Short mmCIF file of C-alpha atoms and ligand atoms in Angstrom, two decimals:
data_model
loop_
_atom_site.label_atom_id
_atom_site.label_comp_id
_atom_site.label_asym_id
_atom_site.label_seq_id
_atom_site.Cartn_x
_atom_site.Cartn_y
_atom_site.Cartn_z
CA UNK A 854 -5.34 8.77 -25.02
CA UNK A 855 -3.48 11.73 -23.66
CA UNK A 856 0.37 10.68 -23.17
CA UNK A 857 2.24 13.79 -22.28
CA UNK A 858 5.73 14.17 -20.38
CA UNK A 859 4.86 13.32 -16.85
CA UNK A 860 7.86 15.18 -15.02
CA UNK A 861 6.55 18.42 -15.90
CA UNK A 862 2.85 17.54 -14.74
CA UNK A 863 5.45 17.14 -11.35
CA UNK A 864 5.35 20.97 -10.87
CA UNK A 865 1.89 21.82 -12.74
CA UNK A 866 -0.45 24.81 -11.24
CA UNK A 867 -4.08 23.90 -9.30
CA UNK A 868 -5.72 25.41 -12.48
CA UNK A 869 -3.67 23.16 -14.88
CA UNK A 870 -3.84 20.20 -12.90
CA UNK A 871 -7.90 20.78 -12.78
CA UNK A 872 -8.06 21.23 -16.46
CA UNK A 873 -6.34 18.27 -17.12
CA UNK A 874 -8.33 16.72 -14.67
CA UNK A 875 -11.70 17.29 -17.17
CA UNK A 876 -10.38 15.90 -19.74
CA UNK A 877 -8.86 13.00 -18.52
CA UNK A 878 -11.78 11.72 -16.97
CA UNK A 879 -14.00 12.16 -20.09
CA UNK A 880 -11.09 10.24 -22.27
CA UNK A 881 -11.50 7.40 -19.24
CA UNK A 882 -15.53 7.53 -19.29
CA UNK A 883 -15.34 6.83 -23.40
CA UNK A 884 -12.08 4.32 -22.45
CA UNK A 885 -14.33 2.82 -19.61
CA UNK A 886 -17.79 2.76 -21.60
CA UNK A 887 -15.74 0.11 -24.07
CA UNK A 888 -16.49 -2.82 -21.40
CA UNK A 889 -20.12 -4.25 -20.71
CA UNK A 890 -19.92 -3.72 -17.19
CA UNK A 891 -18.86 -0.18 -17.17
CA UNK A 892 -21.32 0.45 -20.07
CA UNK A 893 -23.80 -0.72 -18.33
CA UNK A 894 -23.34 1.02 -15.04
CA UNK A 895 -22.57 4.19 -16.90
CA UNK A 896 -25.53 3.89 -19.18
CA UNK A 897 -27.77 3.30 -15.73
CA UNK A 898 -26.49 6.98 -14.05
CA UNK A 899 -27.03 8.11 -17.40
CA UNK A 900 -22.86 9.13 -17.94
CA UNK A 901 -21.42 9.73 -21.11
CA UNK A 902 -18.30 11.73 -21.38
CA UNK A 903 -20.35 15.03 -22.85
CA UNK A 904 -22.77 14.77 -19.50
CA UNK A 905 -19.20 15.66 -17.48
CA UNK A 906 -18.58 19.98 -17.52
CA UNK A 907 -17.03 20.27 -14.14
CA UNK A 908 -14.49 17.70 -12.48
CA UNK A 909 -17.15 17.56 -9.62
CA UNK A 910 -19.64 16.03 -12.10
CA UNK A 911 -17.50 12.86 -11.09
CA UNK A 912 -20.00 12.39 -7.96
CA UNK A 913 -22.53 10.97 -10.27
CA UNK A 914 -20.55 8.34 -11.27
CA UNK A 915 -21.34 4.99 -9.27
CA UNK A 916 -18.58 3.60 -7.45
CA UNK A 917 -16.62 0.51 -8.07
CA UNK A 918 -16.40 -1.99 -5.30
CA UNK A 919 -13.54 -4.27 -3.89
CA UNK A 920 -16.57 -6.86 -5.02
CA UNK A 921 -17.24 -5.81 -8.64
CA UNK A 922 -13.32 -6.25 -9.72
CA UNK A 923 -13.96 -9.78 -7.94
CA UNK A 924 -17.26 -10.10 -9.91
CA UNK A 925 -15.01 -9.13 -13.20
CA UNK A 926 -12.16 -11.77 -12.42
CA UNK A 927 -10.31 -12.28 -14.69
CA UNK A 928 -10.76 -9.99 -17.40
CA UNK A 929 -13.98 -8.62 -17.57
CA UNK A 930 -12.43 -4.98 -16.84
CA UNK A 931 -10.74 -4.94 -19.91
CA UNK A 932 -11.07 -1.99 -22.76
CA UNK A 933 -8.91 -3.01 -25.15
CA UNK A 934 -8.43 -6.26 -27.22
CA UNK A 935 -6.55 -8.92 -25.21
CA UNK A 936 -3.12 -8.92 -27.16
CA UNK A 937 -2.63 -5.13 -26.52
CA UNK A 938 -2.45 -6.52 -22.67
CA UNK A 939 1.60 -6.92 -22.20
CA UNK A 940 1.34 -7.82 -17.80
CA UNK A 941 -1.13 -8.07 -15.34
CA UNK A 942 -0.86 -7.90 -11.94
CA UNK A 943 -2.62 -8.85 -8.58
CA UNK A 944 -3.51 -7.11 -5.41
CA UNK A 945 -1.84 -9.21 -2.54
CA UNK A 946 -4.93 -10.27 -0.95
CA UNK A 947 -4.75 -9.17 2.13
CA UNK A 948 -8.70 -9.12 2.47
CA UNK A 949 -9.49 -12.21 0.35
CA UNK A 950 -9.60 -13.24 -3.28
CA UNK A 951 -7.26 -11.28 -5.24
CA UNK A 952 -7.94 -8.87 -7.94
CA UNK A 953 -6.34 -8.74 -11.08
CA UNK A 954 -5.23 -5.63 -12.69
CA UNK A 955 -4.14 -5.69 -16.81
CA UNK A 956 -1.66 -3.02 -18.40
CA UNK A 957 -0.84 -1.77 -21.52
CA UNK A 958 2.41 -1.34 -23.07
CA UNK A 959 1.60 2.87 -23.00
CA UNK A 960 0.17 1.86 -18.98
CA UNK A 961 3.33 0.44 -17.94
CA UNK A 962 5.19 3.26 -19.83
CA UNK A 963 3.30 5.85 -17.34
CA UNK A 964 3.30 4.21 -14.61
CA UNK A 965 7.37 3.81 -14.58
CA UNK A 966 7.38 7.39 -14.81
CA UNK A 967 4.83 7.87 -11.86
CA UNK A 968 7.39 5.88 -9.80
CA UNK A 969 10.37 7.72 -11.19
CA UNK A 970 9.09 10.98 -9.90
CA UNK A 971 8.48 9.87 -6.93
CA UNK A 972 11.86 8.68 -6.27
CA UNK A 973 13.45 11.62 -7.76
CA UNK A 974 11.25 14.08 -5.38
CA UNK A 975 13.00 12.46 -2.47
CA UNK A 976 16.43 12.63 -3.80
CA UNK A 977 17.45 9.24 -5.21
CA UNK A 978 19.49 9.94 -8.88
CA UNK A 979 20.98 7.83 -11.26
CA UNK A 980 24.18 7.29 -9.20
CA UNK A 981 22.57 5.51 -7.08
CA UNK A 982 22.56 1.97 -6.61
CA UNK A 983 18.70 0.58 -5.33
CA UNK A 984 17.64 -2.16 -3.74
CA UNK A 985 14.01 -3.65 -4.06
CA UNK A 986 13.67 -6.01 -0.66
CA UNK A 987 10.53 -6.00 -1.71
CA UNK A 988 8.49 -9.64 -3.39
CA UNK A 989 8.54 -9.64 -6.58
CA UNK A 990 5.81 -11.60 -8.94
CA UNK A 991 2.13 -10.71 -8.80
CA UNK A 992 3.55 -8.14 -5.85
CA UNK A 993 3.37 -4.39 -7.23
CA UNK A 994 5.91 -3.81 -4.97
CA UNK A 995 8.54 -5.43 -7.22
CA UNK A 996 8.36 -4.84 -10.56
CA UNK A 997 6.23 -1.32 -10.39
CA UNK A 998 9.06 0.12 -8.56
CA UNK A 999 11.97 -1.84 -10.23
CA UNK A 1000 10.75 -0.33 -12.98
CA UNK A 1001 10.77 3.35 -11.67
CA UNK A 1002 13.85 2.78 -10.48
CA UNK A 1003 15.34 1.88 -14.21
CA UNK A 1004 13.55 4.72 -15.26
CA UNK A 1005 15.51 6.48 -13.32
CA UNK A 1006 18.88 5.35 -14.30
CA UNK A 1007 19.56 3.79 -11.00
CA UNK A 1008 21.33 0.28 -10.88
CA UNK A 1009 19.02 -1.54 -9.82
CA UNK A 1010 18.82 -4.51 -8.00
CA UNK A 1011 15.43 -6.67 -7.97
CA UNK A 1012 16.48 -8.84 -4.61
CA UNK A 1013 13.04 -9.63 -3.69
CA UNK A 1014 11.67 -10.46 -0.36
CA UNK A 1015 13.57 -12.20 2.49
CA UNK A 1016 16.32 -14.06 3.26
CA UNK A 1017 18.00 -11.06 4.95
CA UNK A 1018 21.53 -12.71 5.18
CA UNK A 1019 21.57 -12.18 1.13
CA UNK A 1020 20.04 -8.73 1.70
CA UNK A 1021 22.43 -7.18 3.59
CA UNK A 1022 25.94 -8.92 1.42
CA UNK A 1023 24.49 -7.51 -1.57
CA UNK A 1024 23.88 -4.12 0.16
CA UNK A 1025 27.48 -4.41 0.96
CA UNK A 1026 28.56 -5.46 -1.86
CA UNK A 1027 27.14 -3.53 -4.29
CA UNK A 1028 26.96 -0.44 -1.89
CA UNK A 1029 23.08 0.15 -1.93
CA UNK A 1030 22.00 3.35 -1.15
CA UNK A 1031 18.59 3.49 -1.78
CA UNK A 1032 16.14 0.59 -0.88
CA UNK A 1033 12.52 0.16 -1.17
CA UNK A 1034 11.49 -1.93 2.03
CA UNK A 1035 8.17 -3.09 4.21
CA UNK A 1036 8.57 -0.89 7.36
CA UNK A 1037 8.29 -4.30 9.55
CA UNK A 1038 10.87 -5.92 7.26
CA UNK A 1039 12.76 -2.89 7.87
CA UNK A 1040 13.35 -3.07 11.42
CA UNK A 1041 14.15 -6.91 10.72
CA UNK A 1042 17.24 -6.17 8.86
CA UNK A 1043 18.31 -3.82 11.29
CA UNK A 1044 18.15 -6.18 14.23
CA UNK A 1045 20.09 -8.44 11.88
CA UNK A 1046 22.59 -6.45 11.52
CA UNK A 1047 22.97 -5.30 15.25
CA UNK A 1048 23.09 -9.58 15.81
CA UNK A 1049 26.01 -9.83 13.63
CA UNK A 1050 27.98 -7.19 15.88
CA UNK A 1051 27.72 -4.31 12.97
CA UNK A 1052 26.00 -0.45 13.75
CA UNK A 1053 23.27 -0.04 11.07
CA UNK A 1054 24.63 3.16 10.91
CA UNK A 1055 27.36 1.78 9.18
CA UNK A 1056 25.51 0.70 6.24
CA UNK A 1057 25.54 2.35 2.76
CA UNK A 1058 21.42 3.15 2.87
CA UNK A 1059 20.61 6.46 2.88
CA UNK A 1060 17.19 7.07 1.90
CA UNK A 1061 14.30 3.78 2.32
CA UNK A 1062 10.90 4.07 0.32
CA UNK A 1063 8.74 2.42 2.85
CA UNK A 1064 4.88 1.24 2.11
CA UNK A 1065 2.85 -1.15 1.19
CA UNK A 1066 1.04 -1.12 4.78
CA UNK A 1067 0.17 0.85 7.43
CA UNK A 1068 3.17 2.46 10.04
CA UNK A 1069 2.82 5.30 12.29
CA UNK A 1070 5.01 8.06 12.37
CA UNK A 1071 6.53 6.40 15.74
CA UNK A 1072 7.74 3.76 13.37
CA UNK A 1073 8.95 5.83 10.94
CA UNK A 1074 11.05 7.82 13.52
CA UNK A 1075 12.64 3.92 14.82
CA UNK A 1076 13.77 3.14 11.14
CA UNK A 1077 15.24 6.61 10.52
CA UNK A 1078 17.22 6.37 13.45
CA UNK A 1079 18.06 2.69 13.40
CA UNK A 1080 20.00 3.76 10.61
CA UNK A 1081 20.74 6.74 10.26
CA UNK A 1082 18.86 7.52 6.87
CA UNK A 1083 15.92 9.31 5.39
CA UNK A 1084 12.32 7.27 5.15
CA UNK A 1085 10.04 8.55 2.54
CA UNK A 1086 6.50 6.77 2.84
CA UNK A 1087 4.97 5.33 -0.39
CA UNK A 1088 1.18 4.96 -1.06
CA UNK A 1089 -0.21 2.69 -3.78
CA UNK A 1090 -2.68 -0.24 -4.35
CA UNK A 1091 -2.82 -2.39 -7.34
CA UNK A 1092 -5.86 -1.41 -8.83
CA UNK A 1093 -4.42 2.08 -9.27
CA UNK A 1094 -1.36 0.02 -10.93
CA UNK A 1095 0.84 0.03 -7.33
CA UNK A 1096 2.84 2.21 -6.30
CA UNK A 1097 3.28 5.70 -7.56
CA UNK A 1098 0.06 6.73 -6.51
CA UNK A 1099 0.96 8.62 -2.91
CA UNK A 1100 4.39 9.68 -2.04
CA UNK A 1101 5.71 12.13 0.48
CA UNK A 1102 8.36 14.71 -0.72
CA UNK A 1103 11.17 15.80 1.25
CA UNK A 1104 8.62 17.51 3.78
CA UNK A 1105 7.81 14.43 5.14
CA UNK A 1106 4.22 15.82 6.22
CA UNK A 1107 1.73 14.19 4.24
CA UNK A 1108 1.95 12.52 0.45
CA UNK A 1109 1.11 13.75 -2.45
CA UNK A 1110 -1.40 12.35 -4.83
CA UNK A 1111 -0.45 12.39 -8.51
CA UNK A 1112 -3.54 14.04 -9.69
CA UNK A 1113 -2.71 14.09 -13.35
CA UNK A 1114 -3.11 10.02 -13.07
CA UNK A 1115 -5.53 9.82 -10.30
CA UNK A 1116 -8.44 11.72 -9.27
CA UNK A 1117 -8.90 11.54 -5.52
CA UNK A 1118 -12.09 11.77 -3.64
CA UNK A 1119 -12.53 11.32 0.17
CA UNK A 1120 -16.10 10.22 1.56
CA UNK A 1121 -17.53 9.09 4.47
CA UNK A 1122 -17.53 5.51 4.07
CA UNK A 1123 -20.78 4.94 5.54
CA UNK A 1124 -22.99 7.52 3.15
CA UNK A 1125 -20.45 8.00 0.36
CA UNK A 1126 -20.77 11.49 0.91
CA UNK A 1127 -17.45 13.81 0.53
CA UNK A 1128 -16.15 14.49 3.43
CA UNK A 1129 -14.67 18.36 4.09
CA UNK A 1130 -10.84 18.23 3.59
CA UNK A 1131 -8.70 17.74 6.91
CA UNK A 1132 -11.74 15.39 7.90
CA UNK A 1133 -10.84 11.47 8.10
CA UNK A 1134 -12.82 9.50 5.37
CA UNK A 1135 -12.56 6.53 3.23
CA UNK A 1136 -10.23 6.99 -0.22
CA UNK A 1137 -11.60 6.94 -3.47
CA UNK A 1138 -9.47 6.55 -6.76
CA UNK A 1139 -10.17 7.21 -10.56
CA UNK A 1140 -7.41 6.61 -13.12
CA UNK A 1141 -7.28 8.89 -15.62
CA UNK A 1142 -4.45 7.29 -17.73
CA UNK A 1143 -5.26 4.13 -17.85
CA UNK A 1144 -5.85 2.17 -21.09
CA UNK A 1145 -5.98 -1.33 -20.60
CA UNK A 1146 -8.23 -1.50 -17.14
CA UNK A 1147 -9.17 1.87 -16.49
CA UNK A 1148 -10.89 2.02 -12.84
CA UNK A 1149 -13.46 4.68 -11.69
CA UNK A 1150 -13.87 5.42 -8.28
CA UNK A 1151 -12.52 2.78 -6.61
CA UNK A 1152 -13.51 2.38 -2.97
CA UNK A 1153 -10.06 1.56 -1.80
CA UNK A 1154 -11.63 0.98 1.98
CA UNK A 1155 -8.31 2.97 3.07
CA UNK A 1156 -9.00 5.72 5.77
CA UNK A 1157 -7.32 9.11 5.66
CA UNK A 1158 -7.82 12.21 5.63
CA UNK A 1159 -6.86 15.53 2.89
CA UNK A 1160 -4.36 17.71 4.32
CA UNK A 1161 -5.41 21.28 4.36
CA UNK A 1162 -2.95 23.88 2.59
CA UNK A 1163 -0.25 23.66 0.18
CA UNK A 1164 3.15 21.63 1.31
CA UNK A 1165 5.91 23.45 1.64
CA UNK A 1166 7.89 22.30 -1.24
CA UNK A 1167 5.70 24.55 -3.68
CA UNK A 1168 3.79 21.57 -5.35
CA UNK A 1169 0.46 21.17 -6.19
CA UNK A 1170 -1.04 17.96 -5.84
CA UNK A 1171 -2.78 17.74 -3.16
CA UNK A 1172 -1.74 15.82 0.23
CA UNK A 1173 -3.45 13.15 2.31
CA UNK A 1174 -2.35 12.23 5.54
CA UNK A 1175 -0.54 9.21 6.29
CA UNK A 1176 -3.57 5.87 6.04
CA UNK A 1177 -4.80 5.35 9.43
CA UNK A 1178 -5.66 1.71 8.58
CA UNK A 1179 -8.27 -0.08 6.55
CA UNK A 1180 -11.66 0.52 6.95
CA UNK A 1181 -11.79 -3.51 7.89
CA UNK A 1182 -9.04 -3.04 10.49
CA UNK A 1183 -11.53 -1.21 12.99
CA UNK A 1184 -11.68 -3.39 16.21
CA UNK A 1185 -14.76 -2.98 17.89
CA UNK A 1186 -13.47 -3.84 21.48
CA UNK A 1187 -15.96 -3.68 24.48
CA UNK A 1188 -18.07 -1.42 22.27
CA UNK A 1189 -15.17 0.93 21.66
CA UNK A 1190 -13.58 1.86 17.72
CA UNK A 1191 -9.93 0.96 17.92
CA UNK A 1192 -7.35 0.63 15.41
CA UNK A 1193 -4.36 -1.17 14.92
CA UNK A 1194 -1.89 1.88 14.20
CA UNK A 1195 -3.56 3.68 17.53
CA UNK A 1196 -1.89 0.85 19.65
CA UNK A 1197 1.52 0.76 17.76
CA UNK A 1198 1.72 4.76 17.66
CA UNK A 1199 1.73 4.16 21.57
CA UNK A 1200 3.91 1.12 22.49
CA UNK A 1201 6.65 2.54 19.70
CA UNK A 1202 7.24 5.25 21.54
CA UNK A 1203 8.93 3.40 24.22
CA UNK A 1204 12.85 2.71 23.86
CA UNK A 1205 12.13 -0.59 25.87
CA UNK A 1206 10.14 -1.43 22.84
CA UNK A 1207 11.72 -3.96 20.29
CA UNK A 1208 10.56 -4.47 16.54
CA UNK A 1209 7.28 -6.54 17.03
CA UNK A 1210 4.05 -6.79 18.48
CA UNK A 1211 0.86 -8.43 18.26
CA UNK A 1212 -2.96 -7.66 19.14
CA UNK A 1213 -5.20 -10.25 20.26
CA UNK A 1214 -8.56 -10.23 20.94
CA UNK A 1215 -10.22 -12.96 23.50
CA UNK A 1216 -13.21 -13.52 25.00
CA UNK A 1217 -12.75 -14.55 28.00
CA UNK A 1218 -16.70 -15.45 28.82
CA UNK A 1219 -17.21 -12.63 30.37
CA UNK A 1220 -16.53 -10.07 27.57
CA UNK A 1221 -13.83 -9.00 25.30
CA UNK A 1222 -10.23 -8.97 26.02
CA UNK A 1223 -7.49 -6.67 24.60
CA UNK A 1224 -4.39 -8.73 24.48
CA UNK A 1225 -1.25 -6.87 23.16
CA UNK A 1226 2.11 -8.79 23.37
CA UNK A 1227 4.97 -6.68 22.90
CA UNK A 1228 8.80 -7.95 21.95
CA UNK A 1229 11.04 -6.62 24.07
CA UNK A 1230 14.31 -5.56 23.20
CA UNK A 1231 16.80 -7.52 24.81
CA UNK A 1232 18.97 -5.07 26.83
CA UNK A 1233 15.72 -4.38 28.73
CA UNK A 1234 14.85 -8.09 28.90
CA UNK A 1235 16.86 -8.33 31.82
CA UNK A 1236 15.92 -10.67 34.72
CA UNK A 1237 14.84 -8.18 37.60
CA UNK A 1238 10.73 -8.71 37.00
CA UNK A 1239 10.12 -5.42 38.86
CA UNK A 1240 11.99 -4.02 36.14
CA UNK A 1241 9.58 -5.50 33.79
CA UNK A 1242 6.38 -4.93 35.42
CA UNK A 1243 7.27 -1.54 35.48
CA UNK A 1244 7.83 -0.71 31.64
CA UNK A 1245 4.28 -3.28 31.06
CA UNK A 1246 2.51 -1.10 33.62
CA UNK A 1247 3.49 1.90 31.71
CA UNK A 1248 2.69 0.78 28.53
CA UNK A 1249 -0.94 -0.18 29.86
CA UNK A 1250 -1.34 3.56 31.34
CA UNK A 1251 -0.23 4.77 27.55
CA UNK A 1252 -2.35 2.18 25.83
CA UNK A 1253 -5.49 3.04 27.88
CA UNK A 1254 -4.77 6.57 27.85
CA UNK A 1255 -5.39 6.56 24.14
CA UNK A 1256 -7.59 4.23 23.56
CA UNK A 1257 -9.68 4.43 26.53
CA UNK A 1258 -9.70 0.41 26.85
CA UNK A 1259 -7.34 -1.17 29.52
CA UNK A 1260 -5.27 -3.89 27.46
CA UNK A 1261 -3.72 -6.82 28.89
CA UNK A 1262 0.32 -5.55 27.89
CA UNK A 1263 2.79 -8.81 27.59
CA UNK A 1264 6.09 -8.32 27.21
CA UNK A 1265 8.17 -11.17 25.30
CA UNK A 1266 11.42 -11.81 24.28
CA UNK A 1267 12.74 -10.02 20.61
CA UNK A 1268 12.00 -12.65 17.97
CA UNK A 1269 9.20 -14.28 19.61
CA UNK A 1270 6.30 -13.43 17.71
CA UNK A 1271 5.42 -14.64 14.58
CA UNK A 1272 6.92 -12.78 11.28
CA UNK A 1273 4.83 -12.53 7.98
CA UNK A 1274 6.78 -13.43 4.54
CA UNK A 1275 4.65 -10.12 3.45
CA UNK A 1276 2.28 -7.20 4.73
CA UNK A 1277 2.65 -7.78 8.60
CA UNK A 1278 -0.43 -9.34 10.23
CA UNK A 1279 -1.28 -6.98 13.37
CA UNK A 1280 -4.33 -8.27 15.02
CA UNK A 1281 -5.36 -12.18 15.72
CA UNK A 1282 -9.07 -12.06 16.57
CA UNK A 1283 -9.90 -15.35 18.07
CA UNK A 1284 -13.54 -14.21 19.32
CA UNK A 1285 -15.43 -15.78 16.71
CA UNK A 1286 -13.81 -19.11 17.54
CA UNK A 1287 -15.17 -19.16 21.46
P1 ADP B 1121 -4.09 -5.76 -0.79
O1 ADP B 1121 -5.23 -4.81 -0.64
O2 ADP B 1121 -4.55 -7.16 -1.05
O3 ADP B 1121 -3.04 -5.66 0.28
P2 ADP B 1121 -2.28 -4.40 -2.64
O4 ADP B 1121 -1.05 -5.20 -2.73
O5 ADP B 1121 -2.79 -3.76 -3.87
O6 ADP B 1121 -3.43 -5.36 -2.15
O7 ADP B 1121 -2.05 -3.33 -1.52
C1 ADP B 1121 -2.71 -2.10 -1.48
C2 ADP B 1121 -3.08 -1.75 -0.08
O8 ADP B 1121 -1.93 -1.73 0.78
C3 ADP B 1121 -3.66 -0.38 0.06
O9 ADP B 1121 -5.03 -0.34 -0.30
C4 ADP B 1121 -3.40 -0.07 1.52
O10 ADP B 1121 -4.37 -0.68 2.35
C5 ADP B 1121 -2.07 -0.73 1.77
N1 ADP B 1121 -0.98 0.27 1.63
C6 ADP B 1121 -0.18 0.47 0.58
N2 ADP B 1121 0.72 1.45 0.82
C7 ADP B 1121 0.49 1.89 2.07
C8 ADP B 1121 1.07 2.91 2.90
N3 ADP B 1121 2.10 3.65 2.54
N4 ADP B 1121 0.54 3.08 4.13
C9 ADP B 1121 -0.52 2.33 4.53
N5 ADP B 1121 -1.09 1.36 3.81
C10 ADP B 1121 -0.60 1.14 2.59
ZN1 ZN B 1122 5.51 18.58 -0.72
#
């Protein structure tokens, strides 16, 4: 396959990215047609690489399903023989079984450079010294972006998740300037740091690459200013190798997709239909590098939208908005669509706000209850209740205000709700139990 140098791809033109595009795809329909199940389902729609003229032609593949890389566990996917397979990787399961993803020598090569870019686009160089706070193991998170980051040149150093006593020596220690961080795990360290009597602005971080799950721009703003640095938001999911996929540039409105490795569609996700760009839709994925486990449009069940334009910073590749949510994250709550980030854009725009919250749903026999519990921080936690009530009522005006449900707002204490060891876990549902 087609292994040219990636950095220039960085700054191609529309008309070289969408020639590319052609021939990329075909070289990933023959790649693909090399395992039964893509031969078969290829074979079915009647696709071999010479029925594919226009990029567009990519609507008659089918599309691959959450459920058909399940159906292909362990590794049914692959297209080439076994021992040219040199790591393999898992999605983290957020939505059930895992899938498992299998990479090349050549697809790791790529992919490093995918995640190099990235980080260079926002400023991070060889002099500096990164930190991945990020888990390591069957986690893309860790060693996709470790790898970027040695690409790079950086020093890098592979600290893994947790333990945020260790996190923040080492950041002192070794003077990190660059980390790659869960936004909730983000706003953890900080409130560590404030505990221990020290101004986050003090640390050495300057820029955070921040993914792996949904945050609203709200959010964003609270870790920027928490300490003082830059917060770039990174876009990737394991069947598309990780990260590296998505990645805002120093803009910070909208990321852009790498379309000399991906081809990105976005449909409704009810008819599969495309949907017209700046319209919010469900995001599909082709890789058009990939040897080992090459992927054709790949329902990722994330919702966002295309950004209409071209971004500022002259390149190319086209934008998509920051993900909404999953398309499984839509509460239906008293017959109304909500989701998560909807409720966190709100309640993080209050100072009185602290670094958690929680949405449950009840039923309380009558009919579904909104529940969202809210850490407070604790210079507002002060003892005068009509204090209190005052900051919940708001919140409940803001919360119904956008989501045209009235919630039941708790406030708690910082450090009261329940922390993941990964992705954060937004919404307890506990309706089916009644
Ligand atoms: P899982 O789907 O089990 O969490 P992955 O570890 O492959 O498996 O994670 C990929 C998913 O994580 C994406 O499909 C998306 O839902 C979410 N994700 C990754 N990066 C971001 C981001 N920057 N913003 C929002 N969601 C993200
Ligand atoms: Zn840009």
């Amino acid at each position: 396959m087609h292994m040219d140098v990636y950095d220039v791809a960085e700054t191609w033109s529309r008309d070289r990215i969408a020639s590319t595009q052609l021939v990329r795809l075909k070289s990933t329909v023959a790649q693909a047609r090399k395992c039964a199940f893509y031969r078969q389902r290829l074979d079915e729609a009647g696709i071999t690489p010479d029925a594919l003229n226009h990029i567009d032609d990519i609507r008659k593949i089918p599309f691959t399903t959450k459920q058909d890389l399940r159906d292909q566990y362990p590794l049914g996917l692959l297209t080439v023989p076994t021992q040219e397979i040199v790591r393999m990787h898992c999605s983290s399961g957020t939505t059930g079984t895992p899938t498992a993803i299998c990479h090349t020598a050549n697809d790791l090569n790529w992919w490093s450079d995918l995640m190099a870019r990235c980080m260079y686009m926002v400023g991070v160089r060889r002099e500096d010294v990164f930190q991945n706070m990020s888990g390591y193991g069957l986690f893309t998170g860790g060693l996709g972006i470790h790898y970027g980051a040695e690409r790079l040149g950086c020093m890098t150093i592979p600290a893994g998740a947790g333990n945020t006593k260790r996190q923040i020596k080492l950041a002192r220690d070794f003077h990190t300037t660059v980390a790659h961080i869960l936004p909730s795990y983000a706003l953890i360290v900080g409130e560590r740091l404030r505990e221990m009597g020290e101004d986050p602005h003090d640390f050495p971080l300057r820029i955070a690459l921040v993914g792996a799950e949904p945050y609203t721009e709200e959010f964003r703003k609270r870790i920027e200013d928490l300490f003082g640095m830059k917060v770039y938001n990174s876009y990737g999911l394991s069947e598309m190798n990780g990260p590296g996929v998505g990645f805002e540039c120093l803009e910070q409105h909208g990321l852009h997709i790498w379309e000399d490795a991906y081809y990105p569609e976005i449909v409704n996700p009810e008819t599969g239909q495309p949907v017209p760009d700046g319209e919010i839709g469900e995001l599909v994925m082709t890789s058009l590098c990939r040897q080992g486990m090459p992927i054709l449009r790949y329902r990722t069940r994330d919702l966002t939208r295309f950004l209409p334009g071209e971004c500022l910073c002259g390149r190319k590749h086209r934008r998509m908005d920051r993900i909404l949510g999953r398309a499984d994250d839509m509460m239906i709550v008293k017959g109304v669509n909500i989701y998560p980030m909807q409720i966190e854009q709100v309640i993080m725009g209050f100072e009185e706000v602290g670094k958690n919250y929680l949405i449950q749903l009840e039923n309380d026999g009558f009919g579904d209850v909104l529940r969202v519990k809210v850490e407070i921080r604790d210079e507002y936690f002060v003892e005068d209740m009509r204090q209190l009530h005052k900051v919940q009522q708001k919140i409940a005006r803001a919360l119904k205000d956008e989501i045209l449900v009235t919630p039941h707002v708790e406030l708690v204490e910082s450090n009261s709700l329940p922390l993941s060891e990964g992705k954060a876990v937004r919404v307890h549902d506990l309706r089916a139990k009644k």
